[in-house]
Every structure is written in C-alpha cells, then in structure tokens.
Amino acid sequence: MGKVAKALTAIEVGRLEEPGYHAVGTVPGLYLQVTPGGAKSWVMRVKVGAKRREIGLGPYPAVKLAQAHEKARQTRDQIAAGVDPIERKRALLSEMLAKQALEMTFEQAARGYMEKMSKEWKNEKHGQQWANTLETYAYPTIGRLNVKDIASHHVMKVLTPIWETKTETATRVRSRIEKVLGWAKAEGYRSGENPAAWRGNLMDRLANPSKVKKVKNHPAVLVGEAGAFLRDLRQHQGMGALALEFTMLTAARSGEVRGATWAEIDMVAKVWTVPKERMKAGKEHRVPLSDAAVKLLKGLPRMDGTELVFPAVRGGELSDATMSQLMRRMGYKDAKGRVCVPHGLRSTFRDWAGERTSYQGDVIEAALAHARGDKTEAAYFRSDLFDKRRRLMADWAAFVERVEVSADNVVAMRAGA
C-alpha cells in the first residue's frame, strides 16, 4: 500500500485551485484532479496487477469528500479481490449495450418487417393495409411492448374485442402479428414459441373463424332497378359518376376502375387489360368492353400530368368515398333496406347473369375475375372464356339501358322517401 498523504478537510479540499493532482489523504491513491480550466474531479491512482490505472470516481463537488473516501475504499476492495475496476466497468457497459441492441418494441419490429417485405408485396396498397390494421388494432395494446416479452395473453387482448364482430379483420391481424413475431425471432430479438400462432395455440382459445364469420353481402341495386339506376346516374355530373357508370358496365371492382390508366385500354380491340399488380387475385384480367363502355371512354376528358382514366379533380386517383357518397345521395336500397354501395354493383351483375341469362357459371365467374376455389380445378381451367364474356358484357350493357320499374317505385326505395 502506498504512503498515505495528510488527510485534508472538506474546507481545505474546497480551496484547492492549482491545476494538477492533489492527494487528499485518508485512502491511499485518492486525488482531487484540477484541470487548467478549473474543473475538479476525484481520481484513484493505483496499480492493478501489472498495470497503472487512473480510475475516475466522479466530479467535485457533486461527489463530496466523504463519498470520495467511500468510493476509494470500495475500489481498493475490488482490486484486493482480484477485480480490475476498469475492465469490469467495460464489461458491464458492453453487456448493457448488447442487451439494448436486442431491445425492440413490437411497433419497431412491425416496421422492420414491413420494410423488408415492401419489395415482395404486389403493390403499395397491400403494405398500407398492413400498416393500417396494425396501427388500429395492435399498436394500442402491444405496440410499446418489447417483442421478447409478448405472450399469448397479450395477443388475446388484441384479438378478443374484434374476433366475433370483425372476424375477417381479426384473422388478418392475428396472421400479421404472427409474421412480425416470427421475423423478430429470426432476427434474434425474441425466442421460444410464437404466441400468435393458430395451431396448437390460439385455436384452443378462440372460436374457429368459419364458425363466427358472417358473410358480408354488399348492399346491391336490385336487378329490376338496374336500368333505373343507370338512368338516374347519368343525370349526375363529374368524374365520380362516370367512374361509377364504367364500374357498372364492366362489373369491375371500384379500385380497379379508379386506378385504370389509358395504357391499359385498347380502344381498337375494345379491351381493358388490368395488370396483375392491381388485381385482388394477383392475375392479369382482360375485360371486354361493350359499345356503351367504349362510348363512355371516348367522351372522357384527358387531364394533363396524369395517365389515369378517372382522375380526381385535383389530380391523383379518385377516392372510393367519391363514388360511395354519390350512391348514398342517389338513395337506392337493397331488399333489406340498406343503401347500396359501388361494390354491390358486381352482385347486381351476378344476380342478373345467374337469374336472367343462360350463361354458364364459369363464364360469369370469369367476368367477375373470381379466383377458382379448388386448386386442381384452377390448374386445369386456363381459359378466360373471353369470347363468351364479350357477349355476356354486351347483353349486360343492353339490359341496363332498359328501365323496368316506374319512376314512382324508384322514388319509394330512396332514402328519406
């Protein structure tokens, strides 16, 4: 043990101003360091094994003299026990940083997973749906939790409130949580079983989706009122009305119509080819255009700066709300008294084709771009039945040109009538 300097009092320590190291006594090797700028701090100058060490014990006067004495004694005790305080501090810091590197919240993990998958998803809209569902249903409950701490009861807390009321959405949320946690495990942020897995886990705690899922039928214009609807629709001005008419004539989904570009339209061949990236089934879909649909397209104005067939007034894609609000104002209702929506026009077409024509179901389903339910059947069913569908769409266009019901009856079905 080195020579112990004269023990200084707290007042004497406070008077030390000259730059350098000042031994303060009581504990060998304890010094007050004063820098040329006047800053002061406690330092232990001691030999650890074969190495000379300067071990900082904190700033003065935040660390008072008595506290410096105690820290110095603890440091000497560690050295006597064979511990290098500096190496121990480095090891503890490294351990802390390693743990922090593995700290990741569910929201951070979800964003990491979505960034990774963004190049594989078929379109930007799919990624937005992912983000929206997790932000709405998962983040409020588990967004700030560390992924390594998430257990089944956390997932249940997310799913239970919506499992029976929004079953389809809930199943998607469950699947997306499972994928995010799977990614987190692969990246080393968690271990163990996936608490969002269905088989052998949540399937024993939640009702089978097929048992609770309620089939959602979109309110559709009655077949007998299709002609009256088109007649009334043509009384409205604006791109929303034109897009809605084109939706009806093609039996397409409103999103496919709103995103249609002139490059997809062949006016000579009278064909609209929707690329697979914009199709729900992920497969290119050819739509035969009736004379009425072609006439509508020829009458459309072209907007500078966009290739969209039905652009919004301020540019960009027409919103779904524009078409929905128009139908709401028109007031047509389905058999249950619900106000009809754009997607319901596909059901109107389906009902007409099934009830009032002799076209085969395969032709009708192909016109609606429905995916084949059976994988084996889909593998062998390679034709899109285009020629038959062209005749079908021509017959549909001719049908909706006729008004089957009286004006009085139509008004009676309107909202507020």
Tab-separated table of C-alpha atoms in Angstrom:
chain	number	residue	atom	x	y	z
A	1	MET	CA	0.000	0.000	0.000
A	2	GLY	CA	1.322	3.443	-0.926
A	3	LYS	CA	2.103	6.197	1.506
A	4	VAL	CA	-0.989	7.927	2.871
A	5	ALA	CA	-0.900	11.709	2.445
A	6	LYS	CA	-2.030	14.142	5.075
A	7	ALA	CA	-5.789	13.989	5.422
A	8	LEU	CA	-7.425	17.164	4.165
A	9	THR	CA	-10.690	18.545	5.490
A	10	ALA	CA	-13.665	19.352	3.262
A	11	ILE	CA	-12.867	23.059	3.593
A	12	GLU	CA	-9.248	22.506	2.573
A	13	VAL	CA	-10.308	20.428	-0.431
A	14	GLY	CA	-12.649	23.218	-1.477
A	15	ARG	CA	-9.725	25.687	-1.504
A	16	LEU	CA	-7.603	23.643	-3.917
A	17	GLU	CA	-7.331	25.653	-7.147
A	18	GLU	CA	-3.902	24.932	-8.641
A	19	PRO	CA	-4.073	22.650	-11.715
A	20	GLY	CA	-2.760	19.131	-11.136
A	21	TYR	CA	-3.286	16.153	-8.805
A	22	HIS	CA	-3.763	16.843	-5.084
A	23	ALA	CA	-3.548	13.934	-2.620
A	24	VAL	CA	-6.318	14.301	-0.029
A	25	GLY	CA	-5.266	11.538	2.378
A	26	THR	CA	-7.344	9.034	4.370
A	27	VAL	CA	-7.323	6.484	1.465
A	28	PRO	CA	-4.018	5.825	-0.342
A	29	GLY	CA	-4.100	6.848	-4.011
A	30	LEU	CA	-7.077	9.207	-3.741
A	31	TYR	CA	-6.559	12.540	-5.512
A	32	LEU	CA	-8.542	15.593	-6.479
A	33	GLN	CA	-7.670	16.498	-10.055
A	34	VAL	CA	-7.908	20.152	-11.045
A	35	THR	CA	-7.774	20.968	-14.756
A	36	PRO	CA	-6.305	24.206	-16.213
A	37	GLY	CA	-9.883	25.285	-16.848
A	38	GLY	CA	-10.788	24.873	-13.191
A	39	ALA	CA	-12.857	21.669	-13.403
A	40	LYS	CA	-12.395	19.283	-10.468
A	41	SER	CA	-12.907	15.512	-10.182
A	42	TRP	CA	-11.885	12.572	-7.979
A	43	VAL	CA	-9.290	10.102	-9.257
A	44	MET	CA	-7.812	6.903	-7.833
A	45	ARG	CA	-4.213	6.426	-8.981
A	46	VAL	CA	-3.425	2.820	-8.217
A	47	LYS	CA	-1.622	-0.239	-9.533
A	48	VAL	CA	-3.884	-3.099	-10.645
A	49	GLY	CA	-1.820	-6.213	-11.236
A	50	ALA	CA	0.938	-5.105	-13.578
A	51	LYS	CA	-0.955	-2.037	-14.838
A	52	ARG	CA	-1.069	1.514	-13.559
A	53	ARG	CA	-4.646	2.750	-13.518
A	54	GLU	CA	-6.370	6.095	-13.123
A	55	ILE	CA	-9.922	5.352	-12.064
A	56	GLY	CA	-12.430	8.175	-12.088
A	57	LEU	CA	-14.714	8.410	-9.056
A	58	GLY	CA	-16.893	11.312	-10.119
A	59	PRO	CA	-16.902	15.129	-10.299
A	60	TYR	CA	-16.364	17.519	-7.409
A	61	PRO	CA	-18.366	18.930	-5.646
A	62	ALA	CA	-21.206	16.663	-6.847
A	63	VAL	CA	-19.278	13.856	-5.115
A	64	LYS	CA	-18.332	15.158	-1.679
A	65	LEU	CA	-15.138	14.288	0.192
A	66	ALA	CA	-16.754	11.634	2.409
A	67	GLN	CA	-18.314	9.989	-0.634
A	68	ALA	CA	-14.976	10.006	-2.431
A	69	HIS	CA	-13.424	8.247	0.568
A	70	GLU	CA	-16.080	5.528	0.448
A	71	LYS	CA	-15.736	5.017	-3.318
A	72	ALA	CA	-11.978	4.822	-2.987
A	73	ARG	CA	-12.254	2.129	-0.279
A	74	GLN	CA	-14.684	0.099	-2.452
A	75	THR	CA	-12.276	0.363	-5.370
A	76	ARG	CA	-9.391	-0.926	-3.274
A	77	ASP	CA	-11.538	-3.802	-2.004
A	78	GLN	CA	-12.316	-4.823	-5.609
A	79	ILE	CA	-8.640	-4.758	-6.513
A	80	ALA	CA	-7.778	-6.824	-3.430
A	81	ALA	CA	-10.365	-9.382	-4.599
A	82	GLY	CA	-8.622	-9.647	-7.964
A	83	VAL	CA	-11.040	-7.434	-9.942
A	84	ASP	CA	-9.841	-4.744	-12.343
A	85	PRO	CA	-12.436	-1.952	-11.858
A	86	ILE	CA	-11.842	-0.520	-15.314
A	87	GLU	CA	-12.164	-3.865	-17.068
A	88	ARG	CA	-15.263	-4.651	-15.010
A	89	LYS	CA	-16.818	-1.324	-15.979
A	90	ARG	CA	-16.075	-2.000	-19.643
A	91	ALA	CA	-17.597	-5.466	-19.383
A	92	LEU	CA	-20.735	-4.141	-17.708
A	93	LEU	CA	-21.054	-1.407	-20.350
A	94	SER	CA	-20.609	-3.943	-23.133
A	95	GLU	CA	-23.246	-6.197	-21.565
A	96	MET	CA	-25.642	-3.285	-21.251
A	97	LEU	CA	-25.104	-2.240	-24.872
A	98	ALA	CA	-25.593	-5.832	-26.026
A	99	LYS	CA	-28.893	-6.018	-24.162
A	100	GLN	CA	-30.001	-2.665	-25.522
A	101	ALA	CA	-29.202	-3.844	-29.043
A	102	LEU	CA	-31.726	-6.631	-28.541
A	103	GLU	CA	-34.396	-4.294	-27.200
A	104	MET	CA	-37.107	-3.839	-29.818
A	105	THR	CA	-40.753	-2.925	-29.403
A	106	PHE	CA	-43.482	-4.634	-31.384
A	107	GLU	CA	-44.095	-1.468	-33.384
A	108	GLN	CA	-40.407	-1.236	-34.292
A	109	ALA	CA	-40.410	-4.908	-35.269
A	110	ALA	CA	-43.529	-4.439	-37.389
A	111	ARG	CA	-41.961	-1.534	-39.238
A	112	GLY	CA	-38.801	-3.561	-39.757
A	113	TYR	CA	-40.780	-6.488	-41.141
A	114	MET	CA	-42.854	-4.257	-43.443
A	115	GLU	CA	-39.730	-2.571	-44.769
A	116	LYS	CA	-38.250	-5.969	-45.550
A	117	MET	CA	-41.424	-7.197	-47.243
A	118	SER	CA	-42.159	-3.996	-49.182
A	119	LYS	CA	-40.137	-5.257	-52.147
A	120	GLU	CA	-42.100	-8.516	-52.249
A	121	TRP	CA	-45.654	-7.216	-51.869
A	122	LYS	CA	-47.554	-6.899	-55.124
A	123	ASN	CA	-48.460	-3.254	-54.618
A	124	GLU	CA	-48.156	-0.301	-52.276
A	125	LYS	CA	-51.785	-0.645	-51.212
A	126	HIS	CA	-51.070	-4.040	-49.622
A	127	GLY	CA	-48.371	-2.504	-47.453
A	128	GLN	CA	-50.682	0.314	-46.453
A	129	GLN	CA	-53.340	-2.193	-45.394
A	130	TRP	CA	-50.760	-3.905	-43.205
A	131	ALA	CA	-49.750	-0.641	-41.585
A	132	ASN	CA	-53.333	0.492	-41.047
A	133	THR	CA	-54.581	-2.713	-39.402
A	134	LEU	CA	-51.628	-2.950	-37.026
A	135	GLU	CA	-51.835	0.737	-36.148
A	136	THR	CA	-55.563	0.453	-35.470
A	137	TYR	CA	-55.751	-2.853	-33.607
A	138	ALA	CA	-52.277	-3.955	-32.426
A	139	TYR	CA	-50.183	-0.905	-31.555
A	140	PRO	CA	-52.534	0.500	-28.877
A	141	THR	CA	-52.162	-2.744	-26.890
A	142	ILE	CA	-48.736	-4.206	-27.717
A	143	GLY	CA	-47.010	-1.536	-29.790
A	144	ARG	CA	-44.693	-0.416	-26.981
A	145	LEU	CA	-44.047	-3.862	-25.526
A	146	ASN	CA	-40.656	-5.446	-26.122
A	147	VAL	CA	-41.151	-8.282	-28.621
A	148	LYS	CA	-39.299	-10.701	-26.332
A	149	ASP	CA	-41.929	-10.129	-23.634
A	150	ILE	CA	-45.060	-10.606	-25.759
A	151	ALA	CA	-47.038	-13.702	-24.738
A	152	SER	CA	-50.311	-15.290	-25.811
A	153	HIS	CA	-52.366	-13.295	-23.322
A	154	HIS	CA	-51.114	-10.081	-24.947
A	155	VAL	CA	-52.202	-11.309	-28.369
A	156	MET	CA	-55.549	-12.380	-26.949
A	157	LYS	CA	-56.044	-8.880	-25.568
A	158	VAL	CA	-55.682	-7.565	-29.128
A	159	LEU	CA	-57.928	-10.127	-30.809
A	160	THR	CA	-60.741	-10.823	-28.344
A	161	PRO	CA	-62.594	-7.500	-28.772
A	162	ILE	CA	-62.844	-7.926	-32.560
A	163	TRP	CA	-62.836	-11.698	-33.066
A	164	GLU	CA	-66.596	-12.090	-33.397
A	165	THR	CA	-67.535	-8.626	-34.619
A	166	LYS	CA	-64.801	-8.127	-37.230
A	167	THR	CA	-63.746	-11.705	-37.812
A	168	GLU	CA	-62.087	-11.280	-41.194
A	169	THR	CA	-60.097	-8.284	-39.982
A	170	ALA	CA	-59.207	-10.084	-36.753
A	171	THR	CA	-57.832	-13.128	-38.595
A	172	ARG	CA	-55.651	-10.841	-40.689
A	173	VAL	CA	-54.406	-9.028	-37.596
A	174	ARG	CA	-53.536	-12.360	-35.942
A	175	SER	CA	-51.660	-13.535	-39.027
A	176	ARG	CA	-49.746	-10.271	-39.262
A	177	ILE	CA	-48.771	-10.330	-35.594
A	178	GLU	CA	-47.565	-13.908	-36.056
A	179	LYS	CA	-45.399	-12.909	-39.029
A	180	VAL	CA	-43.918	-9.911	-37.236
A	181	LEU	CA	-43.014	-12.018	-34.192
A	182	GLY	CA	-41.631	-14.737	-36.462
A	183	TRP	CA	-39.384	-12.154	-38.107
A	184	ALA	CA	-38.323	-10.844	-34.693
A	185	LYS	CA	-37.306	-14.359	-33.629
A	186	ALA	CA	-35.339	-14.937	-36.829
A	187	GLU	CA	-33.519	-11.646	-36.226
A	188	GLY	CA	-32.648	-12.662	-32.664
A	189	TYR	CA	-34.955	-10.268	-30.811
A	190	ARG	CA	-37.032	-12.999	-29.142
A	191	SER	CA	-37.004	-16.755	-28.567
A	192	GLY	CA	-39.474	-19.532	-27.879
A	193	GLU	CA	-42.830	-20.353	-29.461
A	194	ASN	CA	-44.802	-17.791	-31.417
A	195	PRO	CA	-47.660	-16.572	-29.175
A	196	ALA	CA	-49.747	-15.563	-32.198
A	197	ALA	CA	-49.607	-18.988	-33.873
A	198	TRP	CA	-53.007	-20.533	-34.584
A	199	ARG	CA	-52.403	-24.286	-34.484
A	200	GLY	CA	-51.748	-25.709	-31.055
A	201	ASN	CA	-52.175	-22.292	-29.518
A	202	LEU	CA	-54.875	-19.722	-30.255
A	203	MET	CA	-57.108	-22.289	-31.938
A	204	ASP	CA	-57.759	-23.670	-28.459
A	205	ARG	CA	-58.714	-20.252	-27.114
A	206	LEU	CA	-60.638	-18.599	-29.952
A	207	ALA	CA	-63.639	-19.801	-31.945
A	208	ASN	CA	-62.932	-21.097	-35.433
A	209	PRO	CA	-63.310	-18.117	-37.819
A	210	SER	CA	-65.503	-20.168	-40.145
A	211	LYS	CA	-67.981	-20.656	-37.294
A	212	VAL	CA	-68.283	-16.991	-36.359
A	213	LYS	CA	-67.632	-15.251	-39.637
A	214	LYS	CA	-70.700	-13.602	-41.007
A	215	VAL	CA	-70.850	-13.395	-44.763
A	216	LYS	CA	-70.798	-9.753	-45.720
A	217	ASN	CA	-73.071	-9.092	-48.658
A	218	HIS	CA	-72.576	-5.619	-50.013
A	219	PRO	CA	-75.894	-3.782	-50.464
A	220	ALA	CA	-76.677	-4.183	-54.174
A	221	VAL	CA	-79.073	-2.439	-56.532
A	222	LEU	CA	-81.974	-4.790	-57.289
A	223	VAL	CA	-81.786	-6.376	-60.728
A	224	GLY	CA	-85.166	-4.954	-61.650
A	225	GLU	CA	-83.948	-1.448	-60.803
A	226	ALA	CA	-80.589	-1.628	-62.612
A	227	GLY	CA	-81.907	0.276	-65.630
A	228	ALA	CA	-83.497	2.975	-63.490
A	229	PHE	CA	-80.300	3.298	-61.504
A	230	LEU	CA	-78.207	3.852	-64.645
A	231	ARG	CA	-80.747	6.339	-65.962
A	232	ASP	CA	-80.588	8.336	-62.728
A	233	LEU	CA	-76.822	8.020	-62.519
A	234	ARG	CA	-76.459	9.705	-65.907
A	235	GLN	CA	-78.209	12.769	-64.507
A	236	HIS	CA	-75.182	13.404	-62.275
A	237	GLN	CA	-72.113	15.292	-63.420
A	238	GLY	CA	-68.487	14.688	-62.557
A	239	MET	CA	-65.774	12.077	-62.774
A	240	GLY	CA	-67.236	10.094	-59.885
A	241	ALA	CA	-70.475	9.483	-61.799
A	242	LEU	CA	-68.571	8.474	-64.956
A	243	ALA	CA	-66.336	6.097	-62.973
A	244	LEU	CA	-69.405	4.587	-61.318
A	245	GLU	CA	-71.078	4.010	-64.702
A	246	PHE	CA	-67.919	2.361	-66.038
A	247	THR	CA	-67.816	0.201	-62.903
A	248	MET	CA	-71.366	-0.923	-63.588
A	249	LEU	CA	-70.780	-1.628	-67.296
A	250	THR	CA	-67.628	-3.671	-66.667
A	251	ALA	CA	-68.666	-5.395	-63.383
A	252	ALA	CA	-65.198	-4.475	-62.127
A	253	ARG	CA	-64.142	-3.601	-58.605
A	254	SER	CA	-64.192	0.118	-57.875
A	255	GLY	CA	-60.489	0.105	-57.010
A	256	GLU	CA	-59.636	-1.398	-60.388
A	257	VAL	CA	-61.646	1.323	-62.112
A	258	ARG	CA	-60.220	4.173	-60.046
A	259	GLY	CA	-56.687	3.018	-60.785
A	260	ALA	CA	-57.254	2.396	-64.510
A	261	THR	CA	-54.796	4.069	-66.904
A	262	TRP	CA	-55.109	4.831	-70.595
A	263	ALA	CA	-52.192	2.478	-71.278
A	264	GLU	CA	-54.424	-0.400	-70.131
A	265	ILE	CA	-57.164	0.462	-72.624
A	266	ASP	CA	-57.140	-0.800	-76.208
A	267	MET	CA	-59.890	1.195	-77.895
A	268	VAL	CA	-59.459	-0.645	-81.212
A	269	ALA	CA	-59.729	-4.138	-79.754
A	270	LYS	CA	-62.215	-2.892	-77.140
A	271	VAL	CA	-60.295	-4.497	-74.297
A	272	TRP	CA	-59.247	-3.223	-70.892
A	273	THR	CA	-56.312	-5.219	-69.511
A	274	VAL	CA	-55.868	-4.840	-65.764
A	275	PRO	CA	-52.323	-5.836	-64.717
A	276	LYS	CA	-51.914	-8.475	-62.045
A	277	GLU	CA	-50.447	-5.923	-59.619
A	278	ARG	CA	-53.860	-4.264	-59.361
A	279	MET	CA	-55.959	-7.414	-59.218
A	280	LYS	CA	-57.165	-8.989	-55.988
A	281	ALA	CA	-56.232	-12.476	-57.214
A	282	GLY	CA	-52.825	-11.297	-58.433
A	283	LYS	CA	-53.563	-12.383	-62.002
A	284	GLU	CA	-53.921	-10.230	-65.130
A	285	HIS	CA	-57.554	-9.733	-66.088
A	286	ARG	CA	-58.891	-8.832	-69.534
A	287	VAL	CA	-62.221	-7.038	-69.611
A	288	PRO	CA	-64.179	-7.000	-72.894
A	289	LEU	CA	-65.606	-3.510	-73.375
A	290	SER	CA	-69.166	-3.162	-74.602
A	291	ASP	CA	-70.063	-0.433	-77.078
A	292	ALA	CA	-71.564	1.550	-74.195
A	293	ALA	CA	-68.297	1.330	-72.236
A	294	VAL	CA	-66.250	2.384	-75.275
A	295	LYS	CA	-68.607	5.334	-75.893
A	296	LEU	CA	-68.161	6.443	-72.281
A	297	LEU	CA	-64.365	6.284	-72.606
A	298	LYS	CA	-64.344	8.252	-75.853
A	299	GLY	CA	-66.294	11.034	-74.178
A	300	LEU	CA	-63.897	11.384	-71.237
A	301	PRO	CA	-61.671	14.458	-70.954
A	302	ARG	CA	-57.906	13.958	-70.721
A	303	MET	CA	-56.154	15.627	-67.790
A	304	ASP	CA	-52.599	16.860	-68.240
A	305	GLY	CA	-49.994	15.317	-66.000
A	306	THR	CA	-51.779	12.013	-65.384
A	307	GLU	CA	-52.444	8.774	-67.222
A	308	LEU	CA	-55.425	7.927	-65.031
A	309	VAL	CA	-58.673	7.364	-66.902
A	310	PHE	CA	-60.760	8.687	-63.998
A	311	PRO	CA	-58.543	11.211	-62.165
A	312	ALA	CA	-59.685	13.295	-59.230
A	313	VAL	CA	-60.328	16.999	-59.763
A	314	ARG	CA	-57.009	17.937	-58.149
A	315	GLY	CA	-55.130	15.104	-59.776
A	316	GLY	CA	-54.306	11.708	-58.393
A	317	GLU	CA	-56.593	8.729	-58.025
A	318	LEU	CA	-60.299	9.235	-57.454
A	319	SER	CA	-61.262	8.318	-53.903
A	320	ASP	CA	-63.582	5.443	-53.084
A	321	ALA	CA	-65.595	7.857	-50.941
A	322	THR	CA	-66.474	9.943	-54.004
A	323	MET	CA	-68.309	7.020	-55.589
A	324	SER	CA	-69.825	5.803	-52.331
A	325	GLN	CA	-71.188	9.219	-51.428
A	326	LEU	CA	-72.766	9.564	-54.860
A	327	MET	CA	-74.610	6.266	-54.439
A	328	ARG	CA	-75.678	7.321	-50.963
A	329	ARG	CA	-77.171	10.515	-52.375
A	330	MET	CA	-78.977	8.557	-55.074
A	331	GLY	CA	-80.653	6.587	-52.298
A	332	TYR	CA	-81.144	3.194	-53.948
A	333	LYS	CA	-81.637	0.420	-51.382
A	334	ASP	CA	-81.341	-3.354	-51.461
A	335	ALA	CA	-84.024	-5.860	-50.426
A	336	LYS	CA	-83.077	-5.357	-46.750
A	337	GLY	CA	-83.449	-1.612	-46.954
A	338	ARG	CA	-79.704	-0.894	-46.894
A	339	VAL	CA	-78.318	1.925	-49.016
A	340	CYS	CA	-76.454	0.440	-51.976
A	341	VAL	CA	-72.684	0.738	-52.420
A	342	PRO	CA	-70.392	0.613	-55.503
A	343	HIS	CA	-69.133	-2.912	-54.806
A	344	GLY	CA	-72.735	-4.111	-54.733
A	345	LEU	CA	-72.998	-3.450	-58.475
A	346	ARG	CA	-70.980	-6.627	-59.003
A	347	SER	CA	-73.664	-8.518	-57.089
A	348	THR	CA	-76.330	-6.888	-59.251
A	349	PHE	CA	-74.491	-8.136	-62.319
A	350	ARG	CA	-74.068	-11.597	-60.769
A	351	ASP	CA	-77.762	-11.832	-59.896
A	352	TRP	CA	-78.798	-10.741	-63.384
A	353	ALA	CA	-76.437	-13.167	-65.110
A	354	GLY	CA	-77.486	-16.064	-62.879
A	355	GLU	CA	-81.239	-15.411	-62.867
A	356	ARG	CA	-81.966	-13.915	-66.247
A	357	THR	CA	-79.461	-15.458	-68.656
A	358	SER	CA	-78.348	-18.932	-69.651
A	359	TYR	CA	-74.633	-18.202	-69.395
A	360	GLN	CA	-72.664	-20.864	-67.547
A	361	GLY	CA	-71.345	-20.155	-64.073
A	362	ASP	CA	-67.736	-20.389	-65.286
A	363	VAL	CA	-68.324	-17.538	-67.725
A	364	ILE	CA	-69.940	-15.367	-65.066
A	365	GLU	CA	-67.214	-16.050	-62.501
A	366	ALA	CA	-64.535	-15.296	-65.106
A	367	ALA	CA	-66.241	-11.980	-65.857
A	368	LEU	CA	-66.047	-11.126	-62.144
A	369	ALA	CA	-62.368	-12.203	-62.014
A	370	HIS	CA	-63.101	-14.537	-59.137
A	371	ALA	CA	-60.270	-16.884	-58.210
A	372	ARG	CA	-61.032	-20.559	-58.707
A	373	GLY	CA	-61.813	-22.075	-55.334
A	374	ASP	CA	-60.292	-25.510	-55.979
A	375	LYS	CA	-56.556	-25.514	-56.751
A	376	THR	CA	-56.788	-28.574	-59.002
A	377	GLU	CA	-59.691	-27.074	-60.892
A	378	ALA	CA	-57.802	-23.795	-61.249
A	379	ALA	CA	-54.760	-25.565	-62.661
A	380	TYR	CA	-56.789	-27.088	-65.476
A	381	PHE	CA	-59.058	-24.081	-66.030
A	382	ARG	CA	-56.659	-21.942	-68.073
A	383	SER	CA	-59.092	-20.224	-70.462
A	384	ASP	CA	-60.525	-16.847	-69.528
A	385	LEU	CA	-63.571	-17.557	-71.794
A	386	PHE	CA	-63.035	-14.170	-73.362
A	387	ASP	CA	-65.314	-14.504	-76.412
A	388	LYS	CA	-68.218	-15.724	-74.289
A	389	ARG	CA	-67.583	-12.946	-71.822
A	390	ARG	CA	-67.683	-10.363	-74.585
A	391	ARG	CA	-71.217	-11.482	-75.468
A	392	LEU	CA	-72.139	-11.523	-71.777
A	393	MET	CA	-70.976	-7.935	-71.229
A	394	ALA	CA	-72.766	-6.763	-74.367
A	395	ASP	CA	-76.001	-8.332	-73.099
A	396	TRP	CA	-75.479	-6.720	-69.694
A	397	ALA	CA	-74.976	-3.285	-71.255
A	398	ALA	CA	-78.163	-3.740	-73.290
A	399	PHE	CA	-80.091	-4.846	-70.196
A	400	VAL	CA	-79.167	-1.836	-68.059
A	401	GLU	CA	-80.220	0.515	-70.853
A	402	ARG	CA	-83.816	-0.568	-70.215
A	403	VAL	CA	-85.873	0.753	-67.292
A	404	GLU	CA	-88.123	-1.953	-65.882
A	405	VAL	CA	-89.752	-0.128	-62.987
A	406	SER	CA	-91.815	3.015	-62.830
A	407	ALA	CA	-90.439	6.259	-61.531
A	408	ASP	CA	-92.843	6.118	-58.587
A	409	ASN	CA	-91.499	2.786	-57.447
A	410	VAL	CA	-87.915	4.000	-57.681
A	411	VAL	CA	-88.657	7.032	-55.558
A	412	ALA	CA	-90.264	4.801	-52.925
A	413	MET	CA	-86.969	2.973	-52.475
A	414	ARG	CA	-84.992	6.180	-51.915
A	415	ALA	CA	-83.644	7.208	-48.537
A	416	GLY	CA	-85.958	9.537	-46.742
A	417	ALA	CA	-88.899	8.833	-49.061
